[in-house]
PDB file of C-alpha atoms in Angstrom:
ATOM      1  CA  MET U   1      79.304 101.151 144.255  1.00 38.00           C
ATOM      2  CA  ARG U   2      77.421 102.384 147.486  1.00 39.00           C
ATOM      3  CA  LEU U   3      80.521 101.700 149.606  1.00 35.00           C
ATOM      4  CA  LEU U   4      82.857 103.382 147.329  1.00 33.00           C
ATOM      5  CA  VAL U   5      80.811 106.323 147.415  1.00 31.00           C
ATOM      6  CA  ASN U   6      80.176 106.329 151.358  1.00 40.00           C
ATOM      7  CA  ALA U   7      83.634 106.092 151.848  1.00 35.00           C
ATOM      8  CA  ALA U   8      84.391 108.637 149.826  1.00 33.00           C
ATOM      9  CA  ILE U   9      81.901 111.570 151.904  1.00 31.00           C
ATOM     10  CA  ALA U  10      83.386 109.493 155.019  1.00 38.00           C
ATOM     11  CA  ALA U  11      86.774 110.801 153.966  1.00 36.00           C
ATOM     12  CA  GLY U  12      85.572 114.251 153.371  1.00 37.00           C
ATOM     13  CA  VAL U  13      85.872 114.116 149.418  1.00 33.00           C
ATOM     14  CA  ALA U  14      82.905 115.942 147.668  1.00 35.00           C
ATOM     15  CA  VAL U  15      81.345 113.649 145.101  1.00 29.00           C
ATOM     16  CA  THR U  16      80.046 115.825 142.423  1.00 31.00           C
ATOM     17  CA  ALA U  17      78.659 115.103 138.826  1.00 34.00           C
ATOM     18  CA  ALA U  18      81.379 117.679 137.829  1.00 36.00           C
ATOM     19  CA  GLN U  19      84.276 114.951 139.089  1.00 38.00           C
ATOM     20  CA  THR U  20      82.502 112.277 137.222  1.00 40.00           C
ATOM     21  CA  PRO U  21      81.584 113.959 133.426  1.00 45.00           C
ATOM     22  CA  ALA U  22      79.159 111.606 130.922  1.00 47.00           C
ATOM     23  CA  ALA U  23      80.980 110.467 128.089  1.00 51.00           C
ATOM     24  CA  ALA U  24      80.504 112.538 125.302  1.00 50.00           C
ATOM     25  CA  ALA U  25      78.006 110.315 122.696  1.00 48.00           C
ATOM     26  CA  PRO U  26      80.196 109.157 119.938  1.00 54.00           C
ATOM     27  CA  ASN U  27      79.155 110.610 116.603  1.00 57.00           C
ATOM     28  CA  PRO U  28      76.468 108.448 114.444  1.00 67.00           C
ATOM     29  CA  ILE U  29      77.684 107.530 111.025  1.00 80.00           C
ATOM     30  CA  ASN U  30      74.494 108.936 108.594  1.00 94.00           C
ATOM     31  CA  THR U  31      73.085 106.087 106.790  1.00 97.00           C
ATOM     32  CA  ILE U  32      70.853 106.209 103.131  1.00 97.00           C
ATOM     33  CA  LYS U  33      69.452 104.587 101.298  1.00 98.00           C
ATOM     34  CA  VAL U  34      69.573 105.322  97.904  1.00 99.00           C
ATOM     35  CA  PRO U  35      67.068 104.331  95.258  1.00 99.00           C
ATOM     36  CA  CYS U  36      67.460 102.636  91.750  1.00 99.00           C
ATOM     37  CA  SER U  37      68.497 106.059  90.376  1.00 98.00           C
ATOM     38  CA  ILE U  38      71.654 107.127  88.775  1.00 98.00           C
ATOM     39  CA  SER U  39      70.822 110.673  89.682  1.00 98.00           C
ATOM     40  CA  ALA U  40      70.266 109.286  93.529  1.00 99.00           C
ATOM     41  CA  LEU U  41      73.187 107.265  93.197  1.00 99.00           C
ATOM     42  CA  HIS U  42      75.619 110.671  92.276  1.00 98.00           C
ATOM     43  CA  ASN U  43      73.530 113.161  95.215  1.00 98.00           C
ATOM     44  CA  SER U  44      74.207 110.058  97.810  1.00 99.00           C
ATOM     45  CA  ILE U  45      78.364 110.163  96.719  1.00 99.00           C
ATOM     46  CA  THR U  46      78.425 114.297  96.555  1.00 98.00           C
ATOM     47  CA  ALA U  47      76.929 113.938 100.400  1.00 98.00           C
ATOM     48  CA  ALA U  48      79.147 111.279 101.876  1.00 98.00           C
ATOM     49  CA  ASN U  49      82.038 113.170 100.301  1.00 98.00           C
ATOM     50  CA  ALA U  50      81.320 116.148 102.696  1.00 98.00           C
ATOM     51  CA  ASN U  51      80.043 113.902 105.771  1.00 97.00           C
ATOM     52  CA  THR U  52      80.545 110.225 105.921  1.00 98.00           C
ATOM     53  CA  ALA U  53      78.443 107.830 105.311  1.00 98.00           C
ATOM     54  CA  VAL U  54      77.024 104.444 104.279  1.00 99.00           C
ATOM     55  CA  LEU U  55      75.032 104.022 101.114  1.00 99.00           C
ATOM     56  CA  LYS U  56      72.536 101.211 101.140  1.00 99.00           C
ATOM     57  CA  LEU U  57      72.200 100.678  97.386  1.00 99.00           C
ATOM     58  CA  ALA U  58      68.768  98.868  96.394  1.00 99.00           C
ATOM     59  CA  PRO U  59      68.532  95.187  96.779  1.00 99.00           C
ATOM     60  CA  SER U  60      68.943  93.658  93.060  1.00 98.00           C
ATOM     61  CA  CYS U  61      69.100  97.178  91.308  1.00 99.00           C
ATOM     62  CA  SER U  62      71.807  97.911  88.305  1.00 99.00           C
ATOM     63  CA  TYR U  63      73.133 101.342  88.458  1.00 99.00           C
ATOM     64  CA  ASN U  64      73.386 101.919  84.433  1.00 99.00           C
ATOM     65  CA  LEU U  65      75.609 104.219  84.547  1.00 99.00           C
ATOM     66  CA  THR U  66      75.782 107.275  81.387  1.00 98.00           C
ATOM     67  CA  SER U  67      78.517 109.434  82.898  1.00 98.00           C
ATOM     68  CA  PRO U  68      81.099 109.170  85.777  1.00 98.00           C
ATOM     69  CA  LEU U  69      80.639 109.017  89.631  1.00 99.00           C
ATOM     70  CA  PRO U  70      81.638 111.540  91.509  1.00 99.00           C
ATOM     71  CA  THR U  71      85.358 110.762  92.669  1.00 99.00           C
ATOM     72  CA  ILE U  72      85.649 109.288  96.250  1.00 99.00           C
ATOM     73  CA  THR U  73      87.606 112.451  98.824  1.00 99.00           C
ATOM     74  CA  GLY U  74      85.791 111.540 101.940  1.00 99.00           C
ATOM     75  CA  ARG U  75      85.018 108.493 103.817  1.00 98.00           C
ATOM     76  CA  VAL U  76      82.144 106.814 101.612  1.00 99.00           C
ATOM     77  CA  THR U  77      80.842 102.810 101.966  1.00 99.00           C
ATOM     78  CA  LEU U  78      79.101 101.621  99.413  1.00 99.00           C
ATOM     79  CA  LYS U  79      76.489  98.341 100.997  1.00 99.00           C
ATOM     80  CA  GLY U  80      74.875  96.357  97.921  1.00 99.00           C
ATOM     81  CA  LEU U  81      72.561  93.178  98.204  1.00 98.00           C
ATOM     82  CA  ASN U  82      73.276  92.040  94.868  1.00 97.00           C
ATOM     83  CA  SER U  83      73.668  95.545  93.756  1.00 99.00           C
ATOM     84  CA  SER U  84      75.813  96.236  90.426  1.00 99.00           C
ATOM     85  CA  ILE U  85      77.069  99.903  89.211  1.00 99.00           C
ATOM     86  CA  LYS U  86      78.243  99.837  86.065  1.00 99.00           C
ATOM     87  CA  ARG U  87      78.870 101.708  82.500  1.00 99.00           C
ATOM     88  CA  ALA U  88      75.911 100.972  80.237  1.00 98.00           C
ATOM     89  CA  SER U  89      77.252  99.783  77.239  1.00 96.00           C
ATOM     90  CA  THR U  90      76.015 102.875  75.048  1.00 97.00           C
ATOM     91  CA  ALA U  91      78.054 105.272  77.145  1.00 98.00           C
ATOM     92  CA  GLY U  92      81.756 106.654  76.257  1.00 98.00           C
ATOM     93  CA  PRO U  93      84.374 106.037  77.783  1.00 98.00           C
ATOM     94  CA  PHE U  94      84.983 106.235  81.927  1.00 99.00           C
ATOM     95  CA  ARG U  95      85.854 104.258  85.086  1.00 99.00           C
ATOM     96  CA  VAL U  96      83.072 103.092  87.111  1.00 99.00           C
ATOM     97  CA  LEU U  97      84.887 104.000  90.999  1.00 99.00           C
ATOM     98  CA  ASP U  98      87.846 106.499  91.449  1.00 99.00           C
ATOM     99  CA  VAL U  99      89.256 106.941  94.752  1.00 99.00           C
ATOM    100  CA  ALA U 100      91.030 109.763  95.621  1.00 99.00           C
ATOM    101  CA  LEU U 101      94.147 110.160  97.867  1.00 99.00           C
ATOM    102  CA  THR U 102      92.152 111.673 100.032  1.00 99.00           C
ATOM    103  CA  GLY U 103      88.878 109.046  99.980  1.00 99.00           C
ATOM    104  CA  ASP U 104      88.542 106.054 102.032  1.00 99.00           C
ATOM    105  CA  LEU U 105      86.193 103.713 100.178  1.00 99.00           C
ATOM    106  CA  THR U 106      84.331 100.269 101.710  1.00 99.00           C
ATOM    107  CA  VAL U 107      82.592  98.716  98.794  1.00 99.00           C
ATOM    108  CA  GLU U 108      80.022  95.131 100.419  1.00 99.00           C
ATOM    109  CA  ASP U 109      77.903  92.991  98.440  1.00 99.00           C
ATOM    110  CA  VAL U 110      78.225  94.876  94.822  1.00 99.00           C
ATOM    111  CA  PHE U 111      79.242  94.086  91.773  1.00 99.00           C
ATOM    112  CA  VAL U 112      81.793  96.422  89.593  1.00 99.00           C
ATOM    113  CA  MET U 113      81.222  96.095  85.458  1.00 99.00           C
ATOM    114  CA  ASN U 114      81.843  97.436  82.305  1.00 99.00           C
ATOM    115  CA  GLY U 115      84.404 100.276  83.019  1.00 99.00           C
ATOM    116  CA  LEU U 116      86.213 101.197  79.780  1.00 99.00           C
ATOM    117  CA  LEU U 117      88.911 103.679  79.231  1.00 98.00           C
ATOM    118  CA  GLY U 118      91.013 104.563  75.859  1.00 96.00           C
ATOM    119  CA  ILE U 119      94.249 105.850  78.244  1.00 95.00           C
ATOM    120  CA  GLY U 120      94.196 105.817  81.909  1.00 97.00           C
ATOM    121  CA  ASP U 121      94.602 102.978  84.508  1.00 98.00           C
ATOM    122  CA  GLY U 122      92.084 101.316  86.285  1.00 99.00           C
ATOM    123  CA  ALA U 123      88.690 101.032  84.233  1.00 99.00           C
ATOM    124  CA  GLY U 124      86.842  99.308  86.544  1.00 99.00           C
ATOM    125  CA  ILE U 125      88.413 100.927  89.838  1.00 99.00           C
ATOM    126  CA  ARG U 126      91.198 103.218  90.401  1.00 99.00           C
ATOM    127  CA  ASN U 127      92.270 103.863  94.104  1.00 99.00           C
ATOM    128  CA  ALA U 128      94.909 106.544  94.989  1.00 99.00           C
ATOM    129  CA  GLY U 129      93.685 106.388  98.782  1.00 99.00           C
ATOM    130  CA  LYS U 130      92.302 103.527 100.889  1.00 99.00           C
ATOM    131  CA  LEU U 131      89.612 100.971  99.651  1.00 99.00           C
ATOM    132  CA  HIS U 132      88.162  97.815 101.254  1.00 99.00           C
ATOM    133  CA  LEU U 133      86.355  95.571  99.058  1.00 99.00           C
ATOM    134  CA  ARG U 134      84.316  93.028 100.573  1.00 99.00           C
ATOM    135  CA  ARG U 135      82.282  90.201  98.289  1.00 99.00           C
ATOM    136  CA  VAL U 136      82.919  92.648  95.478  1.00 99.00           C
ATOM    137  CA  THR U 137      82.674  91.296  92.190  1.00 99.00           C
ATOM    138  CA  VAL U 138      84.793  93.095  89.476  1.00 99.00           C
ATOM    139  CA  ALA U 139      84.294  92.437  85.844  1.00 99.00           C
ATOM    140  CA  GLY U 140      84.556  93.121  82.450  1.00 99.00           C
ATOM    141  CA  ASN U 141      86.447  96.213  82.613  1.00 99.00           C
ATOM    142  CA  PHE U 142      88.717  96.827  79.774  1.00 99.00           C
ATOM    143  CA  ALA U 143      91.418  99.178  79.372  1.00 98.00           C
ATOM    144  CA  GLN U 144      93.032  99.999  75.777  1.00 97.00           C
ATOM    145  CA  LEU U 145      96.503 101.961  76.539  1.00 96.00           C
ATOM    146  CA  GLY U 146      96.592 101.750  80.426  1.00 97.00           C
ATOM    147  CA  ASN U 147      97.109  99.256  83.416  1.00 98.00           C
ATOM    148  CA  GLY U 148      94.862  97.480  85.598  1.00 98.00           C
ATOM    149  CA  ALA U 149      91.305  96.920  83.830  1.00 99.00           C
ATOM    150  CA  GLY U 150      89.882  95.697  86.649  1.00 99.00           C
ATOM    151  CA  LEU U 151      91.660  97.741  89.681  1.00 99.00           C
ATOM    152  CA  TYR U 152      94.555 100.084  89.786  1.00 99.00           C
ATOM    153  CA  ASN U 153      95.989 100.611  92.765  1.00 99.00           C
ATOM    154  CA  SER U 154      98.639 103.237  93.489  1.00 99.00           C
ATOM    155  CA  GLY U 155      97.051 103.289  97.403  1.00 99.00           C
ATOM    156  CA  ARG U 156      95.895 100.921 100.274  1.00 99.00           C
ATOM    157  CA  ALA U 157      93.444  98.312  99.224  1.00 99.00           C
ATOM    158  CA  THR U 158      92.427  95.464 101.876  1.00 99.00           C
ATOM    159  CA  VAL U 159      90.217  92.627  99.244  1.00 99.00           C
ATOM    160  CA  ARG U 160      88.616  89.827 100.899  1.00 99.00           C
ATOM    161  CA  ASN U 161      86.038  87.260  99.357  1.00 99.00           C
ATOM    162  CA  SER U 162      86.458  89.410  96.098  1.00 99.00           C
ATOM    163  CA  ILE U 163      86.101  87.797  92.267  1.00 99.00           C
ATOM    164  CA  PHE U 164      88.495  89.744  89.575  1.00 99.00           C
ATOM    165  CA  THR U 165      87.274  87.907  85.901  1.00 99.00           C
ATOM    166  CA  THR U 166      86.816  88.862  82.487  1.00 99.00           C
ATOM    167  CA  ASN U 167      88.752  91.611  82.778  1.00 99.00           C
ATOM    168  CA  LEU U 168      91.258  92.984  79.832  1.00 98.00           C
ATOM    169  CA  ALA U 169      94.020  95.454  79.210  1.00 98.00           C
ATOM    170  CA  LEU U 170      95.264  95.659  75.694  1.00 96.00           C
ATOM    171  CA  ALA U 171      98.172  97.937  76.306  1.00 94.00           C
ATOM    172  CA  GLY U 172      99.347  97.929  79.793  1.00 96.00           C
ATOM    173  CA  THR U 173     100.396  95.581  83.122  1.00 97.00           C
ATOM    174  CA  GLY U 174      97.711  93.514  85.046  1.00 98.00           C
ATOM    175  CA  ALA U 175      94.905  92.751  83.746  1.00 98.00           C
ATOM    176  CA  GLY U 176      92.723  91.503  86.572  1.00 99.00           C
ATOM    177  CA  ILE U 177      94.928  94.070  89.334  1.00 99.00           C
ATOM    178  CA  HIS U 178      97.788  96.609  88.669  1.00 99.00           C
ATOM    179  CA  ASN U 179      99.077  97.042  91.984  1.00 99.00           C
ATOM    180  CA  ASN U 180     101.685 100.220  92.688  1.00 99.00           C
ATOM    181  CA  GLY U 181     100.679 100.555  96.112  1.00 99.00           C
ATOM    182  CA  ASP U 182      99.945  97.896  98.988  1.00 99.00           C
ATOM    183  CA  LEU U 183      97.628  95.318  97.990  1.00 99.00           C
ATOM    184  CA  HIS U 184      95.849  92.471 100.320  1.00 99.00           C
ATOM    185  CA  LEU U 185      94.198  89.673  98.636  1.00 99.00           C
ATOM    186  CA  ILE U 186      92.551  87.480 101.148  1.00 99.00           C
ATOM    187  CA  ASP U 187      90.248  84.320 100.326  1.00 99.00           C
ATOM    188  CA  SER U 188      89.597  85.546  96.794  1.00 99.00           C
ATOM    189  CA  THR U 189      89.665  84.414  93.017  1.00 99.00           C
ATOM    190  CA  VAL U 190      91.941  86.412  89.949  1.00 99.00           C
ATOM    191  CA  ALA U 191      90.620  84.409  86.697  1.00 99.00           C
ATOM    192  CA  GLY U 192      89.751  84.742  83.348  1.00 99.00           C
ATOM    193  CA  ASN U 193      91.623  88.203  82.935  1.00 99.00           C
ATOM    194  CA  ALA U 194      93.623  88.441  79.967  1.00 98.00           C
ATOM    195  CA  LEU U 195      96.166  91.224  78.122  1.00 97.00           C
ATOM    196  CA  ASN U 196      99.133  91.294  75.494  1.00 95.00           C
ATOM    197  CA  ALA U 197     101.417  92.613  78.342  1.00 94.00           C
ATOM    198  CA  GLN U 198     103.014  90.915  82.031  1.00 96.00           C
ATOM    199  CA  GLY U 199     100.776  89.825  84.558  1.00 97.00           C
ATOM    200  CA  ALA U 200      97.014  88.745  83.358  1.00 98.00           C
ATOM    201  CA  GLY U 201      95.881  88.361  86.807  1.00 99.00           C
ATOM    202  CA  ILE U 202      98.287  90.607  89.188  1.00 99.00           C
ATOM    203  CA  PHE U 203     101.176  92.399  88.534  1.00 99.00           C
ATOM    204  CA  THR U 204     103.307  94.116  91.355  1.00 99.00           C
ATOM    205  CA  ALA U 205     104.944  97.373  90.891  1.00 99.00           C
ATOM    206  CA  THR U 206     108.702  97.917  91.425  1.00 99.00           C
ATOM    207  CA  GLY U 207     108.775  98.792  95.376  1.00 98.00           C
ATOM    208  CA  ARG U 208     105.612  97.711  95.813  1.00 99.00           C
ATOM    209  CA  THR U 209     104.088  95.226  98.474  1.00 99.00           C
ATOM    210  CA  SER U 210     101.078  92.560  97.180  1.00 99.00           C
ATOM    211  CA  LYS U 211     100.140  89.967  99.786  1.00 99.00           C
ATOM    212  CA  VAL U 212      97.938  87.057  98.989  1.00 99.00           C
ATOM    213  CA  VAL U 213      96.387  85.250 101.570  1.00 99.00           C
ATOM    214  CA  ARG U 214      94.257  82.141 101.081  1.00 99.00           C
ATOM    215  CA  SER U 215      93.488  83.023  97.350  1.00 99.00           C
ATOM    216  CA  VAL U 216      93.066  81.661  93.734  1.00 99.00           C
ATOM    217  CA  VAL U 217      94.901  82.933  90.961  1.00 99.00           C
ATOM    218  CA  ASN U 218      93.396  80.634  87.706  1.00 99.00           C
ATOM    219  CA  GLY U 219      93.568  80.711  84.102  1.00 99.00           C
ATOM    220  CA  ASN U 220      94.530  83.693  82.665  1.00 99.00           C
ATOM    221  CA  LEU U 221      96.175  84.650  79.436  1.00 98.00           C
ATOM    222  CA  SER U 222      98.942  86.809  78.238  1.00 97.00           C
ATOM    223  CA  ALA U 223      98.423  86.372  74.454  1.00 94.00           C
ATOM    224  CA  SER U 224     101.722  88.266  73.463  1.00 87.00           C
ATOM    225  CA  GLN U 225     104.313  88.116  76.486  1.00 89.00           C
ATOM    226  CA  THR U 226     105.313  86.400  79.743  1.00 91.00           C
ATOM    227  CA  GLY U 227     104.113  86.402  82.923  1.00 94.00           C
ATOM    228  CA  ALA U 228      99.950  85.157  83.267  1.00 97.00           C
ATOM    229  CA  GLY U 229      99.360  84.552  86.472  1.00 98.00           C
ATOM    230  CA  ILE U 230     101.048  86.834  88.161  1.00 98.00           C
ATOM    231  CA  ALA U 231     104.569  89.332  87.222  1.00 98.00           C
ATOM    232  CA  SER U 232     106.169  90.924  89.828  1.00 98.00           C
ATOM    233  CA  ALA U 233     108.749  93.399  89.803  1.00 98.00           C
ATOM    234  CA  GLY U 234     108.210  93.930  93.191  1.00 99.00           C
ATOM    235  CA  THR U 235     107.416  91.989  96.839  1.00 99.00           C
ATOM    236  CA  THR U 236     104.903  89.181  96.348  1.00 99.00           C
ATOM    237  CA  SER U 237     104.147  86.741  99.225  1.00 99.00           C
ATOM    238  CA  LEU U 238     101.777  83.840  98.281  1.00 99.00           C
ATOM    239  CA  ASP U 239     100.492  82.055 101.168  1.00 99.00           C
ATOM    240  CA  ASN U 240      97.894  78.892 100.949  1.00 99.00           C
ATOM    241  CA  THR U 241      97.232  79.795  97.475  1.00 99.00           C
ATOM    242  CA  TRP U 242      97.021  78.317  94.452  1.00 99.00           C
ATOM    243  CA  VAL U 243      98.200  79.793  90.437  1.00 99.00           C
ATOM    244  CA  ARG U 244      97.157  76.910  88.247  1.00 99.00           C
ATOM    245  CA  LEU U 245      96.550  76.683  84.363  1.00 99.00           C
ATOM    246  CA  ASN U 246      97.579  80.418  83.598  1.00 99.00           C
ATOM    247  CA  LYS U 247      99.367  80.526  79.980  1.00 98.00           C
ATOM    248  CA  SER U 248     101.238  82.884  78.255  1.00 97.00           C
ATOM    249  CA  ILE U 249     102.766  83.204  74.933  1.00 95.00           C
ATOM    250  CA  GLY U 250     106.658  83.633  76.566  1.00 93.00           C
ATOM    251  CA  ALA U 251     107.857  81.968  79.806  1.00 94.00           C
ATOM    252  CA  GLY U 252     106.477  83.001  83.503  1.00 96.00           C
ATOM    253  CA  GLY U 253     103.141  81.012  82.285  1.00 98.00           C
ATOM    254  CA  GLY U 254     102.205  80.731  86.228  1.00 98.00           C
ATOM    255  CA  VAL U 255     104.548  83.235  88.091  1.00 98.00           C
ATOM    256  CA  LEU U 256     107.405  85.778  86.271  1.00 98.00           C
ATOM    257  CA  VAL U 257     110.253  87.241  88.416  1.00 98.00           C
ATOM    258  CA  LEU U 258     111.279  90.483  86.781  1.00 98.00           C
ATOM    259  CA  PRO U 259     114.395  92.505  87.758  1.00 97.00           C
ATOM    260  CA  GLY U 260     114.248  93.794  91.364  1.00 97.00           C
ATOM    261  CA  GLY U 261     111.573  91.743  91.941  1.00 98.00           C
ATOM    262  CA  VAL U 262     110.501  88.665  94.820  1.00 98.00           C
ATOM    263  CA  VAL U 263     108.122  86.320  95.104  1.00 99.00           C
ATOM    264  CA  THR U 264     107.973  83.850  98.130  1.00 99.00           C
ATOM    265  CA  LEU U 265     105.463  80.618  98.528  1.00 99.00           C
ATOM    266  CA  HIS U 266     103.817  79.287 101.683  1.00 98.00           C
ATOM    267  CA  ARG U 267     101.919  76.289 101.618  1.00 98.00           C
ATOM    268  CA  THR U 268     100.604  77.425  98.126  1.00 99.00           C
ATOM    269  CA  GLY U 269     100.944  75.272  94.793  1.00 98.00           C
ATOM    270  CA  VAL U 270     101.767  76.660  91.250  1.00 98.00           C
ATOM    271  CA  ARG U 271     100.822  73.930  88.932  1.00 98.00           C
ATOM    272  CA  ASP U 272      99.656  73.199  85.185  1.00 98.00           C
ATOM    273  CA  ASN U 273     100.781  76.450  83.956  1.00 98.00           C
ATOM    274  CA  ASN U 274     101.754  76.945  80.301  1.00 98.00           C
ATOM    275  CA  PRO U 275     104.702  76.855  79.292  1.00 98.00           C
ATOM    276  CA  ASP U 276     105.914  76.631  82.406  1.00 98.00           C
ATOM    277  CA  ASN U 277     105.378  77.384  86.185  1.00 98.00           C
ATOM    278  CA  CYS U 278     107.734  79.949  87.238  1.00 98.00           C
ATOM    279  CA  PHE U 279     110.564  82.034  85.603  1.00 97.00           C
ATOM    280  CA  PRO U 280     113.506  82.563  85.751  1.00 97.00           C
ATOM    281  CA  ALA U 281     114.290  79.263  86.398  1.00 91.00           C
ATOM    282  CA  ASN U 282     114.903  78.698  90.681  1.00 92.00           C
ATOM    283  CA  ALA U 283     113.864  82.410  90.814  1.00 96.00           C
ATOM    284  CA  VAL U 284     110.928  81.750  93.468  1.00 98.00           C
ATOM    285  CA  GLN U 285     112.063  78.917  95.593  1.00 96.00           C
ATOM    286  CA  GLY U 286     109.941  75.731  95.607  1.00 96.00           C
ATOM    287  CA  CYS U 287     108.379  76.449  92.438  1.00 96.00           C
ATOM    288  CA  VAL U 288     108.940  73.334  89.937  1.00 94.00           C
ATOM    289  CA  ASN U 289     109.062  73.713  86.205  1.00 93.00           C
TER     290      ASN U 289
END
């Protein structure tokens, strides 16, 4: 470095601080420790919506909500450690987490539970913006008339190492996950969800895309219609994934391809579903009934 400076001076070039300005330091992301208090969680989300923040939830805390949390409108991270965010059993109906079109929510190591909706989509989580889930369990959410009891996605959702289980939709589609946007589901489990319509595990809407990689869609139930494991009116790709032991009253116990829909398998097993693995026959290349 000294040789370069000396060479520049020798050539008559002035070396000044103005010629090599110091790089501006990046703005640090605000980190807020959230005590095990519902009001503290409310206030912290409000602050993070206004100023990007990582909210560190109290370890092993159960935030038992008696009213809805603020809608996520900014860039917010919820970082838990065996932490739960759930609607209290005595509270009225509302969803647990709601992400607006402008919102960008990351959730890590958190249980999202017990959302309840009479009308509306996404009792556990509704996402219209950007959603990132890592090591999240979405369980025990109930949508009476809407879609996506566990997750209703109309934005962009990336889900890793997460579990969707025991979510129930009475009249809508997609008890575990209803995708009406862009979904990437990786290294995750969708199991034990139930509904009366189609897609107890995962439902992909018309014109939308679901990519499922290294995941398991097992033991989901459609109690009165077709398509228990996966129902697709859009494009659904399954890569290195198992679809097993799903059950529907009508056809397509494992995979149901709806009009206009496409389902592709790559290194994927669709086995032991009831009454069949895939419907219509020959609609899914590589699937054997």
